[in-house]
């Protein structure tokens, strides 16, 4: 009987020791390997905890060129972290994946317009062609969801082809142009480097108390490693939110860099 009691005590002590030595999964950082992040359970704050934390810092994550086959995975990850984002969508892709567009709206994210062609020679051919693309995207969004959006992002950003006359036409028709101040370069560099360069840029902006607006793309590799980025942001006290229609837009300044696109005949 005494031996049995000793065995039970030994088992309890062993279990307690194992629990106390287990790593805290929320401590995962950008330096962790993908394998570590995939095997760790990720502990995230509940919405009530996020709202009550006055030390939280706002960040805006934006995804261009969707919806795509990667969007549902992106939405799943955002839902896991209880955060919101903004999706600048192309009209043909909205028509191809209406259910995904509806899901974006239903889950409380911001829907925004990215035009139709994503071709600089066609989009920037004239002020009217740029407006027509946004209006066409708007009609498709309304048809799918029943709502409209004034939020737009032009192909490749507003510099260098969106001259003052283009900006005026879009603004006069109620659209609000948004660029970015953090370029993840997720479409052109490796997943490991896109995470590092994104966080590095965010840290630089934080020194000047500037709210980050992050450009990302609706791509499989971006979706695959979004958990890693959001874990790092959460650890640093950031809460991703969606862009609202009544916010003051962030635009690139031309500084004599803007020019009309040289359209080939």
PDB file of C-alpha atoms in Angstrom:
ATOM      1  CA  UNK A   1       0.000   0.000   0.000  1.00  0.00           C
ATOM      2  CA  UNK A   2       2.867   2.354   0.859  1.00  0.00           C
ATOM      3  CA  UNK A   3       4.566   1.562  -2.463  1.00  0.00           C
ATOM      4  CA  UNK A   4       1.338   2.372  -4.341  1.00  0.00           C
ATOM      5  CA  UNK A   5       1.064   5.761  -2.604  1.00  0.00           C
ATOM      6  CA  UNK A   6       4.659   6.580  -3.488  1.00  0.00           C
ATOM      7  CA  UNK A   7       4.046   5.675  -7.131  1.00  0.00           C
ATOM      8  CA  UNK A   8       0.986   7.937  -7.284  1.00  0.00           C
ATOM      9  CA  UNK A   9       2.946  10.847  -5.769  1.00  0.00           C
ATOM     10  CA  UNK A  10       5.794  10.296  -8.243  1.00  0.00           C
ATOM     11  CA  UNK A  11       3.380  10.352 -11.208  1.00  0.00           C
ATOM     12  CA  UNK A  12       1.758  13.606 -10.010  1.00  0.00           C
ATOM     13  CA  UNK A  13       5.137  15.316  -9.510  1.00  0.00           C
ATOM     14  CA  UNK A  14       6.281  14.200 -12.982  1.00  0.00           C
ATOM     15  CA  UNK A  15       3.135  15.603 -14.617  1.00  0.00           C
ATOM     16  CA  UNK A  16       3.436  18.916 -12.770  1.00  0.00           C
ATOM     17  CA  UNK A  17       7.071  19.197 -13.808  1.00  0.00           C
ATOM     18  CA  UNK A  18       6.193  18.555 -17.460  1.00  0.00           C
ATOM     19  CA  UNK A  19       3.482  21.224 -17.413  1.00  0.00           C
ATOM     20  CA  UNK A  20       5.710  23.844 -15.824  1.00  0.00           C
ATOM     21  CA  UNK A  21       8.449  23.226 -18.366  1.00  0.00           C
ATOM     22  CA  UNK A  22       6.177  23.415 -21.437  1.00  0.00           C
ATOM     23  CA  UNK A  23       6.842  26.458 -23.627  1.00  0.00           C
ATOM     24  CA  UNK A  24       4.221  29.195 -23.755  1.00  0.00           C
ATOM     25  CA  UNK A  25       3.004  29.085 -27.388  1.00  0.00           C
ATOM     26  CA  UNK A  26       2.175  32.801 -27.499  1.00  0.00           C
ATOM     27  CA  UNK A  27       5.884  33.545 -27.103  1.00  0.00           C
ATOM     28  CA  UNK A  28       6.500  32.430 -30.705  1.00  0.00           C
ATOM     29  CA  UNK A  29       8.311  35.123 -32.631  1.00  0.00           C
ATOM     30  CA  UNK A  30       9.423  35.848 -36.141  1.00  0.00           C
ATOM     31  CA  UNK A  31      12.621  33.916 -35.407  1.00  0.00           C
ATOM     32  CA  UNK A  32      10.742  30.648 -34.875  1.00  0.00           C
ATOM     33  CA  UNK A  33      10.868  28.131 -37.684  1.00  0.00           C
ATOM     34  CA  UNK A  34       7.738  27.289 -39.647  1.00  0.00           C
ATOM     35  CA  UNK A  35       7.826  23.798 -38.148  1.00  0.00           C
ATOM     36  CA  UNK A  36       7.843  25.190 -34.603  1.00  0.00           C
ATOM     37  CA  UNK A  37       4.892  27.423 -35.321  1.00  0.00           C
ATOM     38  CA  UNK A  38       2.932  24.620 -36.902  1.00  0.00           C
ATOM     39  CA  UNK A  39       3.473  22.281 -33.943  1.00  0.00           C
ATOM     40  CA  UNK A  40       2.841  24.892 -31.229  1.00  0.00           C
ATOM     41  CA  UNK A  41      -0.705  25.598 -30.129  1.00  0.00           C
ATOM     42  CA  UNK A  42      -1.338  29.298 -30.680  1.00  0.00           C
ATOM     43  CA  UNK A  43      -3.001  31.115 -27.809  1.00  0.00           C
ATOM     44  CA  UNK A  44      -4.722  34.316 -28.917  1.00  0.00           C
ATOM     45  CA  UNK A  45      -6.605  36.992 -27.060  1.00  0.00           C
ATOM     46  CA  UNK A  46     -10.382  36.921 -27.067  1.00  0.00           C
ATOM     47  CA  UNK A  47     -12.186  39.994 -28.490  1.00  0.00           C
ATOM     48  CA  UNK A  48     -13.106  41.273 -25.016  1.00  0.00           C
ATOM     49  CA  UNK A  49      -9.463  41.125 -23.940  1.00  0.00           C
ATOM     50  CA  UNK A  50      -8.373  43.040 -27.041  1.00  0.00           C
ATOM     51  CA  UNK A  51     -10.978  45.773 -26.508  1.00  0.00           C
ATOM     52  CA  UNK A  52     -10.053  46.223 -22.849  1.00  0.00           C
ATOM     53  CA  UNK A  53      -6.317  46.475 -23.441  1.00  0.00           C
ATOM     54  CA  UNK A  54      -5.496  50.186 -23.722  1.00  0.00           C
ATOM     55  CA  UNK A  55      -1.908  49.403 -24.658  1.00  0.00           C
ATOM     56  CA  UNK A  56      -2.915  47.857 -27.987  1.00  0.00           C
ATOM     57  CA  UNK A  57      -1.567  49.462 -31.152  1.00  0.00           C
ATOM     58  CA  UNK A  58      -3.599  49.656 -34.344  1.00  0.00           C
ATOM     59  CA  UNK A  59      -2.383  48.232 -37.640  1.00  0.00           C
ATOM     60  CA  UNK A  60      -4.184  47.883 -40.967  1.00  0.00           C
ATOM     61  CA  UNK A  61      -3.573  44.731 -43.010  1.00  0.00           C
ATOM     62  CA  UNK A  62      -4.666  44.977 -46.640  1.00  0.00           C
ATOM     63  CA  UNK A  63      -4.864  42.221 -49.240  1.00  0.00           C
ATOM     64  CA  UNK A  64      -4.817  43.021 -52.969  1.00  0.00           C
ATOM     65  CA  UNK A  65      -5.779  41.137 -56.148  1.00  0.00           C
ATOM     66  CA  UNK A  66      -8.334  38.713 -54.729  1.00  0.00           C
ATOM     67  CA  UNK A  67     -10.467  36.914 -54.076  1.00  0.00           C
ATOM     68  CA  UNK A  68      -8.526  33.770 -54.893  1.00  0.00           C
ATOM     69  CA  UNK A  69      -8.039  30.169 -53.830  1.00  0.00           C
ATOM     70  CA  UNK A  70      -6.029  31.506 -50.872  1.00  0.00           C
ATOM     71  CA  UNK A  71      -8.704  33.827 -49.469  1.00  0.00           C
ATOM     72  CA  UNK A  72     -10.523  31.269 -47.354  1.00  0.00           C
ATOM     73  CA  UNK A  73      -7.278  30.309 -45.619  1.00  0.00           C
ATOM     74  CA  UNK A  74      -6.545  33.990 -44.989  1.00  0.00           C
ATOM     75  CA  UNK A  75     -10.023  34.452 -43.535  1.00  0.00           C
ATOM     76  CA  UNK A  76      -9.620  31.371 -41.334  1.00  0.00           C
ATOM     77  CA  UNK A  77      -6.409  32.779 -39.879  1.00  0.00           C
ATOM     78  CA  UNK A  78      -7.884  36.229 -39.292  1.00  0.00           C
ATOM     79  CA  UNK A  79     -10.833  34.591 -37.542  1.00  0.00           C
ATOM     80  CA  UNK A  80      -8.488  32.576 -35.316  1.00  0.00           C
ATOM     81  CA  UNK A  81      -6.867  35.801 -34.117  1.00  0.00           C
ATOM     82  CA  UNK A  82     -10.179  37.716 -33.850  1.00  0.00           C
ATOM     83  CA  UNK A  83      -8.878  40.513 -36.089  1.00  0.00           C
ATOM     84  CA  UNK A  84     -10.075  42.361 -39.191  1.00  0.00           C
ATOM     85  CA  UNK A  85      -8.520  43.300 -42.531  1.00  0.00           C
ATOM     86  CA  UNK A  86      -9.323  45.101 -45.777  1.00  0.00           C
ATOM     87  CA  UNK A  87      -9.602  43.351 -49.139  1.00  0.00           C
ATOM     88  CA  UNK A  88      -8.979  45.370 -52.329  1.00  0.00           C
ATOM     89  CA  UNK A  89     -10.618  43.109 -54.904  1.00  0.00           C
ATOM     90  CA  UNK A  90     -10.566  42.827 -58.681  1.00  0.00           C
ATOM     91  CA  UNK A  91     -13.916  42.757 -60.479  1.00  0.00           C
ATOM     92  CA  UNK A  92     -13.384  39.564 -62.547  1.00  0.00           C
ATOM     93  CA  UNK A  93     -12.275  37.654 -59.459  1.00  0.00           C
ATOM     94  CA  UNK A  94     -15.308  38.833 -57.511  1.00  0.00           C
ATOM     95  CA  UNK A  95     -17.507  37.411 -60.270  1.00  0.00           C
ATOM     96  CA  UNK A  96     -15.576  34.138 -60.177  1.00  0.00           C
ATOM     97  CA  UNK A  97     -15.836  33.720 -56.384  1.00  0.00           C
ATOM     98  CA  UNK A  98     -19.003  35.456 -55.131  1.00  0.00           C
ATOM     99  CA  UNK A  99     -19.303  33.197 -52.084  1.00  0.00           C
ATOM    100  CA  UNK A 100     -15.890  34.299 -50.854  1.00  0.00           C
ATOM    101  CA  UNK A 101     -16.853  37.954 -51.298  1.00  0.00           C
ATOM    102  CA  UNK A 102     -19.975  37.298 -49.231  1.00  0.00           C
ATOM    103  CA  UNK A 103     -17.912  35.592 -46.545  1.00  0.00           C
ATOM    104  CA  UNK A 104     -15.567  38.595 -46.320  1.00  0.00           C
ATOM    105  CA  UNK A 105     -18.563  40.835 -45.651  1.00  0.00           C
ATOM    106  CA  UNK A 106     -20.290  38.412 -43.268  1.00  0.00           C
ATOM    107  CA  UNK A 107     -17.175  38.125 -41.108  1.00  0.00           C
ATOM    108  CA  UNK A 108     -16.890  41.888 -40.706  1.00  0.00           C
ATOM    109  CA  UNK A 109     -13.935  42.741 -42.921  1.00  0.00           C
ATOM    110  CA  UNK A 110     -13.785  45.764 -45.192  1.00  0.00           C
ATOM    111  CA  UNK A 111     -14.431  45.256 -48.887  1.00  0.00           C
ATOM    112  CA  UNK A 112     -12.680  47.630 -51.269  1.00  0.00           C
ATOM    113  CA  UNK A 113     -12.134  48.058 -55.008  1.00  0.00           C
ATOM    114  CA  UNK A 114      -8.992  47.430 -57.061  1.00  0.00           C
ATOM    115  CA  UNK A 115     -10.425  47.948 -60.540  1.00  0.00           C
ATOM    116  CA  UNK A 116     -10.890  45.439 -63.340  1.00  0.00           C
ATOM    117  CA  UNK A 117      -7.866  44.848 -65.552  1.00  0.00           C
ATOM    118  CA  UNK A 118      -4.854  45.548 -63.343  1.00  0.00           C
ATOM    119  CA  UNK A 119      -3.212  46.643 -66.592  1.00  0.00           C
ATOM    120  CA  UNK A 120      -1.541  50.042 -66.396  1.00  0.00           C
ATOM    121  CA  UNK A 121      -1.949  50.741 -70.107  1.00  0.00           C
ATOM    122  CA  UNK A 122      -5.690  50.142 -69.884  1.00  0.00           C
ATOM    123  CA  UNK A 123      -6.487  51.451 -66.405  1.00  0.00           C
ATOM    124  CA  UNK A 124      -4.477  54.681 -66.789  1.00  0.00           C
ATOM    125  CA  UNK A 125      -5.384  55.279 -70.451  1.00  0.00           C
ATOM    126  CA  UNK A 126      -7.570  58.198 -69.354  1.00  0.00           C
ATOM    127  CA  UNK A 127      -9.344  59.605 -66.331  1.00  0.00           C
ATOM    128  CA  UNK A 128     -12.570  58.089 -67.653  1.00  0.00           C
ATOM    129  CA  UNK A 129     -11.060  54.620 -68.072  1.00  0.00           C
ATOM    130  CA  UNK A 130      -9.896  54.647 -64.439  1.00  0.00           C
ATOM    131  CA  UNK A 131     -13.315  55.770 -63.243  1.00  0.00           C
ATOM    132  CA  UNK A 132     -15.084  53.219 -65.445  1.00  0.00           C
ATOM    133  CA  UNK A 133     -13.065  50.367 -63.938  1.00  0.00           C
ATOM    134  CA  UNK A 134     -13.908  51.396 -60.389  1.00  0.00           C
ATOM    135  CA  UNK A 135     -17.581  51.858 -61.275  1.00  0.00           C
ATOM    136  CA  UNK A 136     -17.702  48.414 -62.879  1.00  0.00           C
ATOM    137  CA  UNK A 137     -16.111  46.853 -59.796  1.00  0.00           C
ATOM    138  CA  UNK A 138     -18.609  48.732 -57.648  1.00  0.00           C
ATOM    139  CA  UNK A 139     -21.594  47.375 -59.586  1.00  0.00           C
ATOM    140  CA  UNK A 140     -20.325  43.810 -59.262  1.00  0.00           C
ATOM    141  CA  UNK A 141     -19.747  44.204 -55.516  1.00  0.00           C
ATOM    142  CA  UNK A 142     -23.274  45.585 -55.070  1.00  0.00           C
ATOM    143  CA  UNK A 143     -24.771  42.766 -57.122  1.00  0.00           C
ATOM    144  CA  UNK A 144     -23.031  40.120 -55.015  1.00  0.00           C
ATOM    145  CA  UNK A 145     -23.370  41.617 -51.541  1.00  0.00           C
ATOM    146  CA  UNK A 146     -25.960  44.384 -51.722  1.00  0.00           C
ATOM    147  CA  UNK A 147     -23.443  46.897 -50.375  1.00  0.00           C
ATOM    148  CA  UNK A 148     -21.084  49.400 -51.963  1.00  0.00           C
ATOM    149  CA  UNK A 149     -17.633  50.662 -51.009  1.00  0.00           C
ATOM    150  CA  UNK A 150     -15.881  53.996 -51.470  1.00  0.00           C
ATOM    151  CA  UNK A 151     -12.487  52.500 -50.640  1.00  0.00           C
ATOM    152  CA  UNK A 152     -10.207  52.052 -53.657  1.00  0.00           C
ATOM    153  CA  UNK A 153      -6.611  51.224 -54.462  1.00  0.00           C
ATOM    154  CA  UNK A 154      -5.312  51.757 -57.977  1.00  0.00           C
ATOM    155  CA  UNK A 155      -3.107  49.177 -59.733  1.00  0.00           C
ATOM    156  CA  UNK A 156       0.520  49.352 -58.514  1.00  0.00           C
ATOM    157  CA  UNK A 157      -0.383  52.242 -56.194  1.00  0.00           C
ATOM    158  CA  UNK A 158      -1.039  55.872 -57.021  1.00  0.00           C
ATOM    159  CA  UNK A 159       2.547  56.756 -57.997  1.00  0.00           C
ATOM    160  CA  UNK A 160       3.650  57.336 -60.710  1.00  0.00           C
ATOM    161  CA  UNK A 161       0.619  57.154 -63.023  1.00  0.00           C
ATOM    162  CA  UNK A 162      -2.225  58.677 -61.002  1.00  0.00           C
ATOM    163  CA  UNK A 163      -1.795  62.349 -61.810  1.00  0.00           C
ATOM    164  CA  UNK A 164      -3.790  65.138 -60.162  1.00  0.00           C
ATOM    165  CA  UNK A 165      -6.466  65.030 -62.841  1.00  0.00           C
ATOM    166  CA  UNK A 166      -7.061  61.299 -62.194  1.00  0.00           C
ATOM    167  CA  UNK A 167      -7.197  61.863 -58.451  1.00  0.00           C
ATOM    168  CA  UNK A 168      -9.740  64.660 -58.858  1.00  0.00           C
ATOM    169  CA  UNK A 169     -12.069  62.597 -61.032  1.00  0.00           C
ATOM    170  CA  UNK A 170     -12.033  59.676 -58.615  1.00  0.00           C
ATOM    171  CA  UNK A 171     -12.498  61.953 -55.607  1.00  0.00           C
ATOM    172  CA  UNK A 172     -15.325  63.907 -57.270  1.00  0.00           C
ATOM    173  CA  UNK A 173     -17.144  60.610 -57.738  1.00  0.00           C
ATOM    174  CA  UNK A 174     -16.926  59.786 -54.048  1.00  0.00           C
ATOM    175  CA  UNK A 175     -14.010  57.377 -54.023  1.00  0.00           C
ATOM    176  CA  UNK A 176     -11.346  57.400 -51.330  1.00  0.00           C
ATOM    177  CA  UNK A 177      -7.885  56.383 -52.485  1.00  0.00           C
ATOM    178  CA  UNK A 178      -5.651  54.295 -50.217  1.00  0.00           C
ATOM    179  CA  UNK A 179      -1.971  53.468 -50.650  1.00  0.00           C
ATOM    180  CA  UNK A 180       0.307  51.864 -48.031  1.00  0.00           C
ATOM    181  CA  UNK A 181       3.360  52.637 -45.885  1.00  0.00           C
ATOM    182  CA  UNK A 182       4.568  49.048 -45.399  1.00  0.00           C
ATOM    183  CA  UNK A 183       5.287  46.949 -48.492  1.00  0.00           C
ATOM    184  CA  UNK A 184       5.551  43.276 -47.577  1.00  0.00           C
ATOM    185  CA  UNK A 185       6.891  42.354 -51.055  1.00  0.00           C
ATOM    186  CA  UNK A 186       5.145  39.023 -50.491  1.00  0.00           C
ATOM    187  CA  UNK A 187       4.703  38.522 -54.223  1.00  0.00           C
ATOM    188  CA  UNK A 188       8.406  38.754 -55.054  1.00  0.00           C
ATOM    189  CA  UNK A 189      10.476  37.412 -52.150  1.00  0.00           C
ATOM    190  CA  UNK A 190      10.522  34.245 -50.093  1.00  0.00           C
ATOM    191  CA  UNK A 191       7.993  33.731 -47.323  1.00  0.00           C
ATOM    192  CA  UNK A 192      10.710  33.950 -44.672  1.00  0.00           C
ATOM    193  CA  UNK A 193      11.972  37.262 -46.029  1.00  0.00           C
ATOM    194  CA  UNK A 194       8.505  38.762 -46.486  1.00  0.00           C
ATOM    195  CA  UNK A 195       7.769  38.255 -42.792  1.00  0.00           C
ATOM    196  CA  UNK A 196      11.078  39.781 -41.746  1.00  0.00           C
ATOM    197  CA  UNK A 197      10.901  42.789 -44.053  1.00  0.00           C
ATOM    198  CA  UNK A 198       7.313  43.493 -42.994  1.00  0.00           C
ATOM    199  CA  UNK A 199       8.126  43.455 -39.293  1.00  0.00           C
ATOM    200  CA  UNK A 200      11.263  45.530 -39.840  1.00  0.00           C
ATOM    201  CA  UNK A 201       9.254  48.252 -41.598  1.00  0.00           C
ATOM    202  CA  UNK A 202       6.579  48.202 -38.889  1.00  0.00           C
ATOM    203  CA  UNK A 203       9.219  48.653 -36.191  1.00  0.00           C
ATOM    204  CA  UNK A 204      10.675  51.655 -38.010  1.00  0.00           C
ATOM    205  CA  UNK A 205       7.245  53.313 -38.231  1.00  0.00           C
ATOM    206  CA  UNK A 206       6.629  52.633 -34.543  1.00  0.00           C
ATOM    207  CA  UNK A 207       9.613  54.822 -33.639  1.00  0.00           C
ATOM    208  CA  UNK A 208       7.773  57.766 -35.199  1.00  0.00           C
ATOM    209  CA  UNK A 209       4.343  56.768 -33.843  1.00  0.00           C
ATOM    210  CA  UNK A 210       3.019  56.111 -37.361  1.00  0.00           C
ATOM    211  CA  UNK A 211       0.181  53.629 -37.804  1.00  0.00           C
ATOM    212  CA  UNK A 212       1.224  50.874 -40.250  1.00  0.00           C
ATOM    213  CA  UNK A 213      -0.809  50.182 -43.394  1.00  0.00           C
ATOM    214  CA  UNK A 214       0.523  46.901 -44.758  1.00  0.00           C
ATOM    215  CA  UNK A 215       0.331  45.889 -48.413  1.00  0.00           C
ATOM    216  CA  UNK A 216      -0.038  42.148 -48.921  1.00  0.00           C
ATOM    217  CA  UNK A 217      -1.509  40.030 -51.683  1.00  0.00           C
ATOM    218  CA  UNK A 218      -4.140  37.334 -51.868  1.00  0.00           C
ATOM    219  CA  UNK A 219      -1.616  34.570 -52.533  1.00  0.00           C
ATOM    220  CA  UNK A 220      -1.134  30.999 -51.234  1.00  0.00           C
ATOM    221  CA  UNK A 221       2.318  31.716 -49.779  1.00  0.00           C
ATOM    222  CA  UNK A 222       1.008  34.815 -48.017  1.00  0.00           C
ATOM    223  CA  UNK A 223      -1.843  32.794 -46.555  1.00  0.00           C
ATOM    224  CA  UNK A 224       0.463  29.962 -45.518  1.00  0.00           C
ATOM    225  CA  UNK A 225       2.665  32.192 -43.366  1.00  0.00           C
ATOM    226  CA  UNK A 226       0.066  34.691 -42.136  1.00  0.00           C
ATOM    227  CA  UNK A 227      -0.164  32.892 -38.782  1.00  0.00           C
ATOM    228  CA  UNK A 228       3.501  33.620 -38.173  1.00  0.00           C
ATOM    229  CA  UNK A 229       3.060  37.316 -38.930  1.00  0.00           C
ATOM    230  CA  UNK A 230      -0.042  37.668 -36.778  1.00  0.00           C
ATOM    231  CA  UNK A 231       1.608  35.861 -33.877  1.00  0.00           C
ATOM    232  CA  UNK A 232       4.502  38.316 -33.976  1.00  0.00           C
ATOM    233  CA  UNK A 233       2.132  41.301 -34.220  1.00  0.00           C
ATOM    234  CA  UNK A 234       0.082  40.006 -31.296  1.00  0.00           C
ATOM    235  CA  UNK A 235       3.205  39.618 -29.176  1.00  0.00           C
ATOM    236  CA  UNK A 236       4.137  43.226 -30.000  1.00  0.00           C
ATOM    237  CA  UNK A 237       0.721  44.529 -28.925  1.00  0.00           C
ATOM    238  CA  UNK A 238      -0.734  45.200 -32.379  1.00  0.00           C
ATOM    239  CA  UNK A 239      -4.415  44.702 -33.203  1.00  0.00           C
ATOM    240  CA  UNK A 240      -5.201  44.540 -36.935  1.00  0.00           C
ATOM    241  CA  UNK A 241      -8.352  46.507 -37.821  1.00  0.00           C
ATOM    242  CA  UNK A 242     -10.226  47.234 -41.020  1.00  0.00           C
ATOM    243  CA  UNK A 243     -10.124  50.536 -42.869  1.00  0.00           C
ATOM    244  CA  UNK A 244     -13.329  52.517 -42.376  1.00  0.00           C
ATOM    245  CA  UNK A 245     -15.045  54.688 -44.981  1.00  0.00           C
ATOM    246  CA  UNK A 246     -14.937  57.790 -42.763  1.00  0.00           C
ATOM    247  CA  UNK A 247     -11.175  57.631 -42.140  1.00  0.00           C
ATOM    248  CA  UNK A 248      -8.751  60.101 -43.705  1.00  0.00           C
ATOM    249  CA  UNK A 249      -7.084  58.176 -46.563  1.00  0.00           C
ATOM    250  CA  UNK A 250      -3.343  57.673 -46.802  1.00  0.00           C
ATOM    251  CA  UNK A 251      -1.899  58.553 -50.230  1.00  0.00           C
ATOM    252  CA  UNK A 252       1.530  58.670 -51.791  1.00  0.00           C
ATOM    253  CA  UNK A 253       2.738  62.172 -52.632  1.00  0.00           C
ATOM    254  CA  UNK A 254       3.771  62.747 -56.221  1.00  0.00           C
ATOM    255  CA  UNK A 255       6.660  65.164 -55.556  1.00  0.00           C
ATOM    256  CA  UNK A 256       6.957  65.712 -59.326  1.00  0.00           C
ATOM    257  CA  UNK A 257       7.158  61.935 -59.870  1.00  0.00           C
ATOM    258  CA  UNK A 258       3.677  61.501 -61.330  1.00  0.00           C
ATOM    259  CA  UNK A 259       3.222  61.382 -65.075  1.00  0.00           C
ATOM    260  CA  UNK A 260       0.645  60.130 -67.527  1.00  0.00           C
ATOM    261  CA  UNK A 261       1.191  56.585 -68.692  1.00  0.00           C
ATOM    262  CA  UNK A 262       2.715  56.359 -72.159  1.00  0.00           C
ATOM    263  CA  UNK A 263      -0.058  54.345 -73.778  1.00  0.00           C
ATOM    264  CA  UNK A 264       0.919  52.503 -76.918  1.00  0.00           C
ATOM    265  CA  UNK A 265      -1.434  53.002 -79.849  1.00  0.00           C
TER     266      UNK A 265
END
